[in-house]
mmCIF file of N, CA and C in Angstrom:
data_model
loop_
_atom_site.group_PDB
_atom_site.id
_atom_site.type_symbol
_atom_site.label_atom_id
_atom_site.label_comp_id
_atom_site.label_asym_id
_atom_site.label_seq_id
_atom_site.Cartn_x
_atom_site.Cartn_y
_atom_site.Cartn_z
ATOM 1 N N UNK A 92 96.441 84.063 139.744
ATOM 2 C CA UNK A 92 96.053 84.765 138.543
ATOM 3 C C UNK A 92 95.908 86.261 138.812
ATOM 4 N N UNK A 93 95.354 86.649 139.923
ATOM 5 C CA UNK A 93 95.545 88.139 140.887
ATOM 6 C C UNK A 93 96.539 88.797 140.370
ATOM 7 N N UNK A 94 98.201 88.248 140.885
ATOM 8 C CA UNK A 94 99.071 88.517 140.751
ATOM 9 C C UNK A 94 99.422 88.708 138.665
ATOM 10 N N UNK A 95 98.967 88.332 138.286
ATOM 11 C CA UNK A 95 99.646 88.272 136.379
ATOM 12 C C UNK A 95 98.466 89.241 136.520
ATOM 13 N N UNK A 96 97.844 89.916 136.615
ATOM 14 C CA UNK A 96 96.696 90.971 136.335
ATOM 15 C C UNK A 96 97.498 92.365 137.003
ATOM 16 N N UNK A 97 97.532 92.329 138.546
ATOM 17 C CA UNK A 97 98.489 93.005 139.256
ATOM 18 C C UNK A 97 99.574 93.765 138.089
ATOM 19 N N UNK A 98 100.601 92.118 137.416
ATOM 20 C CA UNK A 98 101.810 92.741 137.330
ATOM 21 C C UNK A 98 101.270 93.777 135.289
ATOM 22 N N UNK A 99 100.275 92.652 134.490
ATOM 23 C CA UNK A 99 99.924 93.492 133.569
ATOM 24 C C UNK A 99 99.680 94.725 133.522
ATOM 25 N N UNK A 100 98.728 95.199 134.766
ATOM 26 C CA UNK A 100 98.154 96.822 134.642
ATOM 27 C C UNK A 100 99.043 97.675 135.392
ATOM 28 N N UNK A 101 99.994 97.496 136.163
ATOM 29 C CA UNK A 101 101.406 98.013 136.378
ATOM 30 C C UNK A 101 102.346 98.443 135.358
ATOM 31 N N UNK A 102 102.661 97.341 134.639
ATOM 32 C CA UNK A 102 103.492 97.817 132.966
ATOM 33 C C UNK A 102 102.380 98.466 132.699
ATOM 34 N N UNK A 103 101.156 98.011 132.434
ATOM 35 C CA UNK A 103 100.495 99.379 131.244
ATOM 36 C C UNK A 103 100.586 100.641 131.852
ATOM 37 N N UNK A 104 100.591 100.957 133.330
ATOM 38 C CA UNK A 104 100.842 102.057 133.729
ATOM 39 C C UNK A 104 102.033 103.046 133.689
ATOM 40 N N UNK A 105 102.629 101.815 133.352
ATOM 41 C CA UNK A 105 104.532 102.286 134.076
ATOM 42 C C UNK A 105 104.787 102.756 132.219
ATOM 43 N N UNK A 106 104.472 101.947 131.456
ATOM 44 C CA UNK A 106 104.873 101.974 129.680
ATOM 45 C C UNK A 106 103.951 102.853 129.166
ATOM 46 N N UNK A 107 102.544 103.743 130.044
ATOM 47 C CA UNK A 107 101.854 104.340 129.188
ATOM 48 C C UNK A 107 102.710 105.448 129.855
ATOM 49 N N UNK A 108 103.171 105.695 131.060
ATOM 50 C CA UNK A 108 103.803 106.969 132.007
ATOM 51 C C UNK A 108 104.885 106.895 130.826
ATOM 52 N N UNK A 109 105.558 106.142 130.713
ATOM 53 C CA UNK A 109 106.847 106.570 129.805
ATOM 54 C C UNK A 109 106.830 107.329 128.558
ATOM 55 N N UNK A 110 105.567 106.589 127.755
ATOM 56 C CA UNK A 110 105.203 106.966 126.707
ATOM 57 C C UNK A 110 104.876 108.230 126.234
ATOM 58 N N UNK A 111 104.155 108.825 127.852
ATOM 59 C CA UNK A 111 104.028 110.069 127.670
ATOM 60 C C UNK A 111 104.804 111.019 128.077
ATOM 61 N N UNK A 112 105.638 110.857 128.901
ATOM 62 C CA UNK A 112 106.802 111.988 129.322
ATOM 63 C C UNK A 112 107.880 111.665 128.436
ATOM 64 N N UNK A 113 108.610 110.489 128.254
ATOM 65 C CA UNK A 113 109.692 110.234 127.558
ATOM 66 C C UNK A 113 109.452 109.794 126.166
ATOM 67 N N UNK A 114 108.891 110.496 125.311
ATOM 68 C CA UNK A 114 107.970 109.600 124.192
ATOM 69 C C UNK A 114 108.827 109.050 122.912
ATOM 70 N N UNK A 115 110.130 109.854 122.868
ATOM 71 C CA UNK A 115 110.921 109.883 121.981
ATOM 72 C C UNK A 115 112.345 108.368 122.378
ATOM 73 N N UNK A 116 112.643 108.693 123.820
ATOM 74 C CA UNK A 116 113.462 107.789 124.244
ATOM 75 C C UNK A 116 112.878 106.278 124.440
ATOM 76 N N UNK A 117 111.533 105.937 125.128
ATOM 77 C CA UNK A 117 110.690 105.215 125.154
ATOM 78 C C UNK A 117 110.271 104.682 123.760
ATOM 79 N N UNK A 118 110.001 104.876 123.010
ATOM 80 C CA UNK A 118 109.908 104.446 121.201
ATOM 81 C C UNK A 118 111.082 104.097 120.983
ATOM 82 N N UNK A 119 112.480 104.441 120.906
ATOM 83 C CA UNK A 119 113.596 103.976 120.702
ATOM 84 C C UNK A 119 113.824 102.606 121.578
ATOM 85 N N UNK A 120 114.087 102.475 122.795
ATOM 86 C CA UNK A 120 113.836 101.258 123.690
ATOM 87 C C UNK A 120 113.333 100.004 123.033
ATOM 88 N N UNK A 121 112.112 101.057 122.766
ATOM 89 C CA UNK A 121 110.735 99.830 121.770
ATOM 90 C C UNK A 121 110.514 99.228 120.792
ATOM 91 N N UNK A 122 111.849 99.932 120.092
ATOM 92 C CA UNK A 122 112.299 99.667 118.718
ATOM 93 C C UNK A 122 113.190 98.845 118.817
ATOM 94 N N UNK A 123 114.119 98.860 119.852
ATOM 95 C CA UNK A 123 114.977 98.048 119.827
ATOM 96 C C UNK A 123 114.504 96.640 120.212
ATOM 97 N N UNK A 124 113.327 96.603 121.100
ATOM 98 C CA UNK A 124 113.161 95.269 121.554
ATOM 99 C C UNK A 124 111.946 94.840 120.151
ATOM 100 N N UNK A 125 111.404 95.162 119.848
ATOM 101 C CA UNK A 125 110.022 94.893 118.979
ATOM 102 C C UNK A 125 110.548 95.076 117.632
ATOM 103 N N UNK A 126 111.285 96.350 117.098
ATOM 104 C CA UNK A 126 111.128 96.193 115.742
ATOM 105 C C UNK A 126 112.370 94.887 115.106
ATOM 106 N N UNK A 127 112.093 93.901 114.592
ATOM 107 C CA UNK A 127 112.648 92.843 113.922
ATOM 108 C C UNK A 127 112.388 92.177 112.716
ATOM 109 N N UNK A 128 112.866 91.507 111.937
ATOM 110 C CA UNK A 128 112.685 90.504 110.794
ATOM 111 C C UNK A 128 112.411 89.724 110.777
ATOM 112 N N UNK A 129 111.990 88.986 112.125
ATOM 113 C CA UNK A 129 110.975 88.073 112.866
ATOM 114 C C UNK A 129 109.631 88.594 113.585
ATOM 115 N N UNK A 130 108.685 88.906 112.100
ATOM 116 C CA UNK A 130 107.404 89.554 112.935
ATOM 117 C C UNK A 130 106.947 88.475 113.740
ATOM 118 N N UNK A 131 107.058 87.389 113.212
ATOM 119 C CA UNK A 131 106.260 86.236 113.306
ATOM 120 C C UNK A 131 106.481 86.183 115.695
ATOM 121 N N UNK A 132 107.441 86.305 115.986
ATOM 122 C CA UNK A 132 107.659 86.437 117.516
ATOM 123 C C UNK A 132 106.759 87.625 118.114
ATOM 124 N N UNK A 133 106.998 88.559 116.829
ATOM 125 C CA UNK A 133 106.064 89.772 118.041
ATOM 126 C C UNK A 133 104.739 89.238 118.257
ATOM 127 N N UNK A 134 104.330 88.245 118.065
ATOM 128 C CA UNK A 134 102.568 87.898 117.741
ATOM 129 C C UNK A 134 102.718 87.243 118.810
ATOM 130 N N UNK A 135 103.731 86.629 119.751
ATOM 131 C CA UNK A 135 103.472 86.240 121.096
ATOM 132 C C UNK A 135 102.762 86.871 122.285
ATOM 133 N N UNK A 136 103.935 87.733 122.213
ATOM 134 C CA UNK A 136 103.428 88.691 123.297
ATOM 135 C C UNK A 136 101.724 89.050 123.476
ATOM 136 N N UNK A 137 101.519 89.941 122.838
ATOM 137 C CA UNK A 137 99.723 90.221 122.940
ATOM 138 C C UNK A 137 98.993 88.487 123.008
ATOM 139 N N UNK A 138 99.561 87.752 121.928
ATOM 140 C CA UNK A 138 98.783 86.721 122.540
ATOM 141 C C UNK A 138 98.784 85.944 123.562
ATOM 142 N N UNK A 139 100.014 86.103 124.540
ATOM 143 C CA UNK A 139 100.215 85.691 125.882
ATOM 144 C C UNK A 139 99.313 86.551 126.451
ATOM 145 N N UNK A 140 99.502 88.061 126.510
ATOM 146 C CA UNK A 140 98.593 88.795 127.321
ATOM 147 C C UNK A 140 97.512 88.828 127.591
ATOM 148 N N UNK A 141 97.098 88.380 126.059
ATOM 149 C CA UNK A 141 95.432 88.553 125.839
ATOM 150 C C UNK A 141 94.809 87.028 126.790
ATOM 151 N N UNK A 142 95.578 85.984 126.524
ATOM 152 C CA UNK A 142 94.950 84.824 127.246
ATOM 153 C C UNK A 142 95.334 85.196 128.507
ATOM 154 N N UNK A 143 95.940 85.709 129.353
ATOM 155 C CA UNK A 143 96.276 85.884 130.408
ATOM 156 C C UNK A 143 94.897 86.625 131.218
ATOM 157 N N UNK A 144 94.966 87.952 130.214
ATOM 158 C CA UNK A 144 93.700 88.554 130.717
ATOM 159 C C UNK A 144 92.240 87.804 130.674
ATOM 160 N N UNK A 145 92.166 87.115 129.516
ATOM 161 C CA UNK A 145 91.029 86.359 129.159
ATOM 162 C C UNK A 145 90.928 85.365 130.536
ATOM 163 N N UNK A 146 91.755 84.663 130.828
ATOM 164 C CA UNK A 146 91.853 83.457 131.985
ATOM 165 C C UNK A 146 91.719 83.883 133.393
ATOM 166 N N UNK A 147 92.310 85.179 133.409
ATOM 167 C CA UNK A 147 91.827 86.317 135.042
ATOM 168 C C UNK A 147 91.280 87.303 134.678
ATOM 169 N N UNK A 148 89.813 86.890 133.931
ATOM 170 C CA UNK A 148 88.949 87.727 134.225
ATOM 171 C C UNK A 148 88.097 86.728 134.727
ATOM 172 N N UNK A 149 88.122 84.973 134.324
ATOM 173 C CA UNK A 149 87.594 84.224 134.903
ATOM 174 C C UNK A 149 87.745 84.171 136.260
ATOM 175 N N UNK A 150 88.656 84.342 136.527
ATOM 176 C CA UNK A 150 89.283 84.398 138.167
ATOM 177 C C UNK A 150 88.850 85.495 138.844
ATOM 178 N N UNK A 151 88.603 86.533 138.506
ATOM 179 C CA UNK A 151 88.179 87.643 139.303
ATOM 180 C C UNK A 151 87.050 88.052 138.854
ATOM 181 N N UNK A 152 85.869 88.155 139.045
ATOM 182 C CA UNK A 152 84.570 88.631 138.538
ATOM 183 C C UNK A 152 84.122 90.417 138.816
ATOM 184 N N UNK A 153 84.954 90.677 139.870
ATOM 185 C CA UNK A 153 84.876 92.495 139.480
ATOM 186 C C UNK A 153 85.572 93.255 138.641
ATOM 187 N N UNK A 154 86.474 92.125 137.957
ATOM 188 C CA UNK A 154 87.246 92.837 136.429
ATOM 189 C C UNK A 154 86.922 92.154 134.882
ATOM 190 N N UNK A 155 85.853 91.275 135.208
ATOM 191 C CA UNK A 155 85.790 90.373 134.064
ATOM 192 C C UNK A 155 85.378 91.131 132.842
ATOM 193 N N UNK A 156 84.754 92.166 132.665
ATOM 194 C CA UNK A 156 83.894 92.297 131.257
ATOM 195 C C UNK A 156 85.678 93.568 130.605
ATOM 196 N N UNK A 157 85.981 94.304 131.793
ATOM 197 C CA UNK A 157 87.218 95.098 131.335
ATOM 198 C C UNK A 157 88.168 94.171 130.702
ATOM 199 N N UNK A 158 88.339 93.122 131.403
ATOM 200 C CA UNK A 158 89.817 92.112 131.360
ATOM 201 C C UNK A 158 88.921 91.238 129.895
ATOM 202 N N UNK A 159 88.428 90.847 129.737
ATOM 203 C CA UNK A 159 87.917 89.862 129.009
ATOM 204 C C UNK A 159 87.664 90.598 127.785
ATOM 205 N N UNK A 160 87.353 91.421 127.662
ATOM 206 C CA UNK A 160 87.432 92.595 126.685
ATOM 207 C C UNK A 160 88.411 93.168 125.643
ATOM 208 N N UNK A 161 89.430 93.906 127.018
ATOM 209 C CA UNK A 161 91.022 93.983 126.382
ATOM 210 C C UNK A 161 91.795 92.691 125.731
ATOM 211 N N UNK A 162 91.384 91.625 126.746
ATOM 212 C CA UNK A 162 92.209 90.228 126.146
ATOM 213 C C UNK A 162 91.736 89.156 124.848
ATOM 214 N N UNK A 163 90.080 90.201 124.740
ATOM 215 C CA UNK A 163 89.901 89.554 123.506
ATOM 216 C C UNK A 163 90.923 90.729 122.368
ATOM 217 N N UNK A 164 90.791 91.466 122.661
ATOM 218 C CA UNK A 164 91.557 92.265 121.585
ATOM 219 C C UNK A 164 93.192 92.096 121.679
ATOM 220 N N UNK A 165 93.449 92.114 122.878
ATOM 221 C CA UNK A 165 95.356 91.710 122.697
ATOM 222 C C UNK A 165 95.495 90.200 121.927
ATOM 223 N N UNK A 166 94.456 89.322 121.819
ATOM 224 C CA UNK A 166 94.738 88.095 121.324
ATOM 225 C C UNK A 166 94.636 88.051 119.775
ATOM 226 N N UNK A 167 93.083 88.872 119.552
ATOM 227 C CA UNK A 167 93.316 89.192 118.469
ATOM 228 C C UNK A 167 94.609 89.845 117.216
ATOM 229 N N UNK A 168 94.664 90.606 118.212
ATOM 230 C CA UNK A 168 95.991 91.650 117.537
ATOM 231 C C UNK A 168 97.226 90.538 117.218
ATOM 232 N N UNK A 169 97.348 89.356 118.236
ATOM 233 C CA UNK A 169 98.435 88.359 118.285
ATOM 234 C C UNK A 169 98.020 87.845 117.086
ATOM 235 N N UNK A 170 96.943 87.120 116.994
ATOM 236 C CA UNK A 170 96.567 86.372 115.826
ATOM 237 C C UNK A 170 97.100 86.556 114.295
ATOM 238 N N UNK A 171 96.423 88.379 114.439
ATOM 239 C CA UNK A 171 96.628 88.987 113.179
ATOM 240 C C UNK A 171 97.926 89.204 112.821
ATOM 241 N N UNK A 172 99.122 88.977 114.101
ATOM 242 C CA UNK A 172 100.159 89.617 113.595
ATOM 243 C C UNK A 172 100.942 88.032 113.406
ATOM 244 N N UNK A 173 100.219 87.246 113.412
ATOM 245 C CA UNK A 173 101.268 86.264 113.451
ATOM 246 C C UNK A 173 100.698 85.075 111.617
ATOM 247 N N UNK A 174 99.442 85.952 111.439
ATOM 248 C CA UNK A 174 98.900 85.176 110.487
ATOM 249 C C UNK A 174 99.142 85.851 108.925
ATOM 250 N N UNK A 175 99.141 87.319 109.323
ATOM 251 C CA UNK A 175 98.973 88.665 108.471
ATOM 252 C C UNK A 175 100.418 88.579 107.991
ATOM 253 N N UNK A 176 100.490 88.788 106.435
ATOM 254 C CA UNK A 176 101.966 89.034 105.839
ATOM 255 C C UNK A 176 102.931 89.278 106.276
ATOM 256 N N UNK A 177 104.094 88.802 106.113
ATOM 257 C CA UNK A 177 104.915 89.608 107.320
ATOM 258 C C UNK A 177 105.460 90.863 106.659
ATOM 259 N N UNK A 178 105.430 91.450 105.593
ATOM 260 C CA UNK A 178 105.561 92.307 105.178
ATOM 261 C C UNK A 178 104.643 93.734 105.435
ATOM 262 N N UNK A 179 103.098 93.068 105.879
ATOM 263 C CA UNK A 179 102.019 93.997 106.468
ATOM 264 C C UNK A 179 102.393 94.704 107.586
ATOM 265 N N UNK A 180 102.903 93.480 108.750
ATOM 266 C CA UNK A 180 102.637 93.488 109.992
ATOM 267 C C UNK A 180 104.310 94.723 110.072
ATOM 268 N N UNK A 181 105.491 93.914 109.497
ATOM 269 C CA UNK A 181 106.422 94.605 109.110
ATOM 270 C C UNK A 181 106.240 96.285 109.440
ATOM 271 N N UNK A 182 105.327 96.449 108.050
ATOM 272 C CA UNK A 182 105.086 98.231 107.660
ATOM 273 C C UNK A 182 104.484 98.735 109.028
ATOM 274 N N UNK A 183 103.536 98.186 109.504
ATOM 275 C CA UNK A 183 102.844 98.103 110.469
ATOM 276 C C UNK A 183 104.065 98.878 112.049
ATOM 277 N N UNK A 184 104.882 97.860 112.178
ATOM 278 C CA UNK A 184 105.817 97.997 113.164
ATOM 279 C C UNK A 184 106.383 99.413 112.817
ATOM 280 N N UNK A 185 106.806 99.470 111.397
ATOM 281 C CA UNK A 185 108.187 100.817 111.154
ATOM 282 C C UNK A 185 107.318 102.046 110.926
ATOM 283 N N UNK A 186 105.651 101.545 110.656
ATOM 284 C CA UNK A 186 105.184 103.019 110.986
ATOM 285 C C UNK A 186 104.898 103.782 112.032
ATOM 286 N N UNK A 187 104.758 102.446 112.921
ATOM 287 C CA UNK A 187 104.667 102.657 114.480
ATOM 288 C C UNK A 187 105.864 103.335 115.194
ATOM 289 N N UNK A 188 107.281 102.737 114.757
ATOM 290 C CA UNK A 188 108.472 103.068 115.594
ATOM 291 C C UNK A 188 109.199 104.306 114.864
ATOM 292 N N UNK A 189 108.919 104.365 113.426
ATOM 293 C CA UNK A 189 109.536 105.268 112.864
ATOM 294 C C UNK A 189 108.669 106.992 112.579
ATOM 295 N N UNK A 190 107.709 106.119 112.184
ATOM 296 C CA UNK A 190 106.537 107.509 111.513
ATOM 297 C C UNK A 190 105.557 108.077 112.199
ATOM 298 N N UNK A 191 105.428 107.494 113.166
ATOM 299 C CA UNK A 191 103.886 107.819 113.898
ATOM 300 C C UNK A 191 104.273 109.307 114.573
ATOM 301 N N UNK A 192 103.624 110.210 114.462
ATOM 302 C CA UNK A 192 103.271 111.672 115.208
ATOM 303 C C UNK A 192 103.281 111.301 116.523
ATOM 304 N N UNK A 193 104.012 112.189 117.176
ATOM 305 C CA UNK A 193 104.779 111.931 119.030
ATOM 306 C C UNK A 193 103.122 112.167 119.407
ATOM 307 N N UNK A 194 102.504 113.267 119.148
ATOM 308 C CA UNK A 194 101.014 112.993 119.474
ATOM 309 C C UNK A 194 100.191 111.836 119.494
ATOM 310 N N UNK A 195 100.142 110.941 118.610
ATOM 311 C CA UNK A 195 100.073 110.009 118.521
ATOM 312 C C UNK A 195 100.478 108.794 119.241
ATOM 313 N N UNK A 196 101.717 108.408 119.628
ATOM 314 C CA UNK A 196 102.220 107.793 120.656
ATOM 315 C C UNK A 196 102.122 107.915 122.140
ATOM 316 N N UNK A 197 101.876 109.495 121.983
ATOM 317 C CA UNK A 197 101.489 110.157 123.441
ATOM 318 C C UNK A 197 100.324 109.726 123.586
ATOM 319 N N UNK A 198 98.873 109.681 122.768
ATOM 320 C CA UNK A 198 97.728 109.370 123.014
ATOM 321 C C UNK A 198 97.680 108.122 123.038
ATOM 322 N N UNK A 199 98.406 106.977 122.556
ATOM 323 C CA UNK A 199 98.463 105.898 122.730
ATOM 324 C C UNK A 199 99.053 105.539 124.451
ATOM 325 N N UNK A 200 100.001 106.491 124.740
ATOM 326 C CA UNK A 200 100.415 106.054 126.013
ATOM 327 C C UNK A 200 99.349 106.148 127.076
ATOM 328 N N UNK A 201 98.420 107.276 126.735
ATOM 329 C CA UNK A 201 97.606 108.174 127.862
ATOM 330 C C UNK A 201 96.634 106.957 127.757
ATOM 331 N N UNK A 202 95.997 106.104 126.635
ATOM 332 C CA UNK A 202 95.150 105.049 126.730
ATOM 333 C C UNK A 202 95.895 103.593 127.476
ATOM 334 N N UNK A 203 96.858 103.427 127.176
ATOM 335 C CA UNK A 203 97.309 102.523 128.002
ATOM 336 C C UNK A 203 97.770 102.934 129.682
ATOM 337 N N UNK A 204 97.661 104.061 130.131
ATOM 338 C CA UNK A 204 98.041 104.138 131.362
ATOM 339 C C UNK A 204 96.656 104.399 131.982
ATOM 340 N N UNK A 205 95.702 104.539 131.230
ATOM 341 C CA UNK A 205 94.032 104.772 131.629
ATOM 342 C C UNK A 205 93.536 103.410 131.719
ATOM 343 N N UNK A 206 93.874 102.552 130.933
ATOM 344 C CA UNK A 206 93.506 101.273 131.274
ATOM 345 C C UNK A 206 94.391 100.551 132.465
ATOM 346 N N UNK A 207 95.226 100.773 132.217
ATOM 347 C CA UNK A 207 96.404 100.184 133.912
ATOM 348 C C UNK A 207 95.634 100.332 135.124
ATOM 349 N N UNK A 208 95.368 101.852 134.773
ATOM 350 C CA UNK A 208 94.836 102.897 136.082
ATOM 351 C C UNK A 208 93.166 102.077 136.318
ATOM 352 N N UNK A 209 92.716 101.727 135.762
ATOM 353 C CA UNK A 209 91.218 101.156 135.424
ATOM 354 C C UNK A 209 91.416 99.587 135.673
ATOM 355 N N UNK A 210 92.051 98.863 135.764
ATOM 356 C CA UNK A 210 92.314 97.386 135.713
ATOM 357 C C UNK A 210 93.232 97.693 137.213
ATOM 358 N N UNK A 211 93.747 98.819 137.717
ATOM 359 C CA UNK A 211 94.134 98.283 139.296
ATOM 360 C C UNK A 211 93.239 98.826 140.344
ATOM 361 N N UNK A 212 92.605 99.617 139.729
ATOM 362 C CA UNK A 212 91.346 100.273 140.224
ATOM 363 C C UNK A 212 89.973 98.981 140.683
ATOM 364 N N UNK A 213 90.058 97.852 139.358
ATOM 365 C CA UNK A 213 89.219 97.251 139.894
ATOM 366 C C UNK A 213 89.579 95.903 140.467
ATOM 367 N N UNK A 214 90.761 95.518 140.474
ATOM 368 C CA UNK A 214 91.411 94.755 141.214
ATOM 369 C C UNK A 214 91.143 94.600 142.727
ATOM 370 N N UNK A 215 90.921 93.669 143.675
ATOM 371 C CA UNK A 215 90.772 94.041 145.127
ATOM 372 C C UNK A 215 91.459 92.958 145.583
#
């Protein structure tokens, strides 16, 4: 379980680094894999993650309240996106990939590479 924690806060590091230097090419990428007419699939992902984190924070007790935390919220987010209109979740996606202020995406990256950085930090 070490290892799926390991490889999570690595991508958040590696996808928040992108986010913020390459913010324009990195959103395109992201669009291509995420934005679809099947919201109903994107609601996997976070909810894989979120139980992942939720299940190794049990496993590791010097990351539990960080990991257990984030993975209540990545599960959540799964929930909502898989329960929530798909027309919501939809707008949701194309405001994200299309409309959102590069500032915006940038500060989103800088929080996900702060948490990477924070989840391998407490990893041992």
């Amino acid at each position: 379980m070490k290892i799926a924690l390991y490889v999570i806060a690595i991508l958040w590091v590696i996808s928040g680094t992108f986010l913020i230097i390459y913010t324009e090419q990195t959103r395109e990428v992201l669009k291509k894999l995420f934005l679809t007419d099947k919201v109903k699939l994107v609601a996997f992902l976070p909810l894989i993650v979120g139980l992942v984190l939720i299940v190794g924070a049990f496993f590791n007790r010097d990351v539990f309240w960080l990991a257990f935390i984030i993975g209540l919220l990545a599960t959540s987010k799964g929930i909502y996106f898989f329960a929530a209109p798909p027309e919501k979740v939809k707008g949701f996606m194309e405001w994200w990939f299309i409309n959102a202020n590069p500032g915006t995406v940038r500060l989103f990256g800088l929080i996900g590479f702060v948490l990477g950085v924070a989840l391998l930090s407490y990893l041992r």
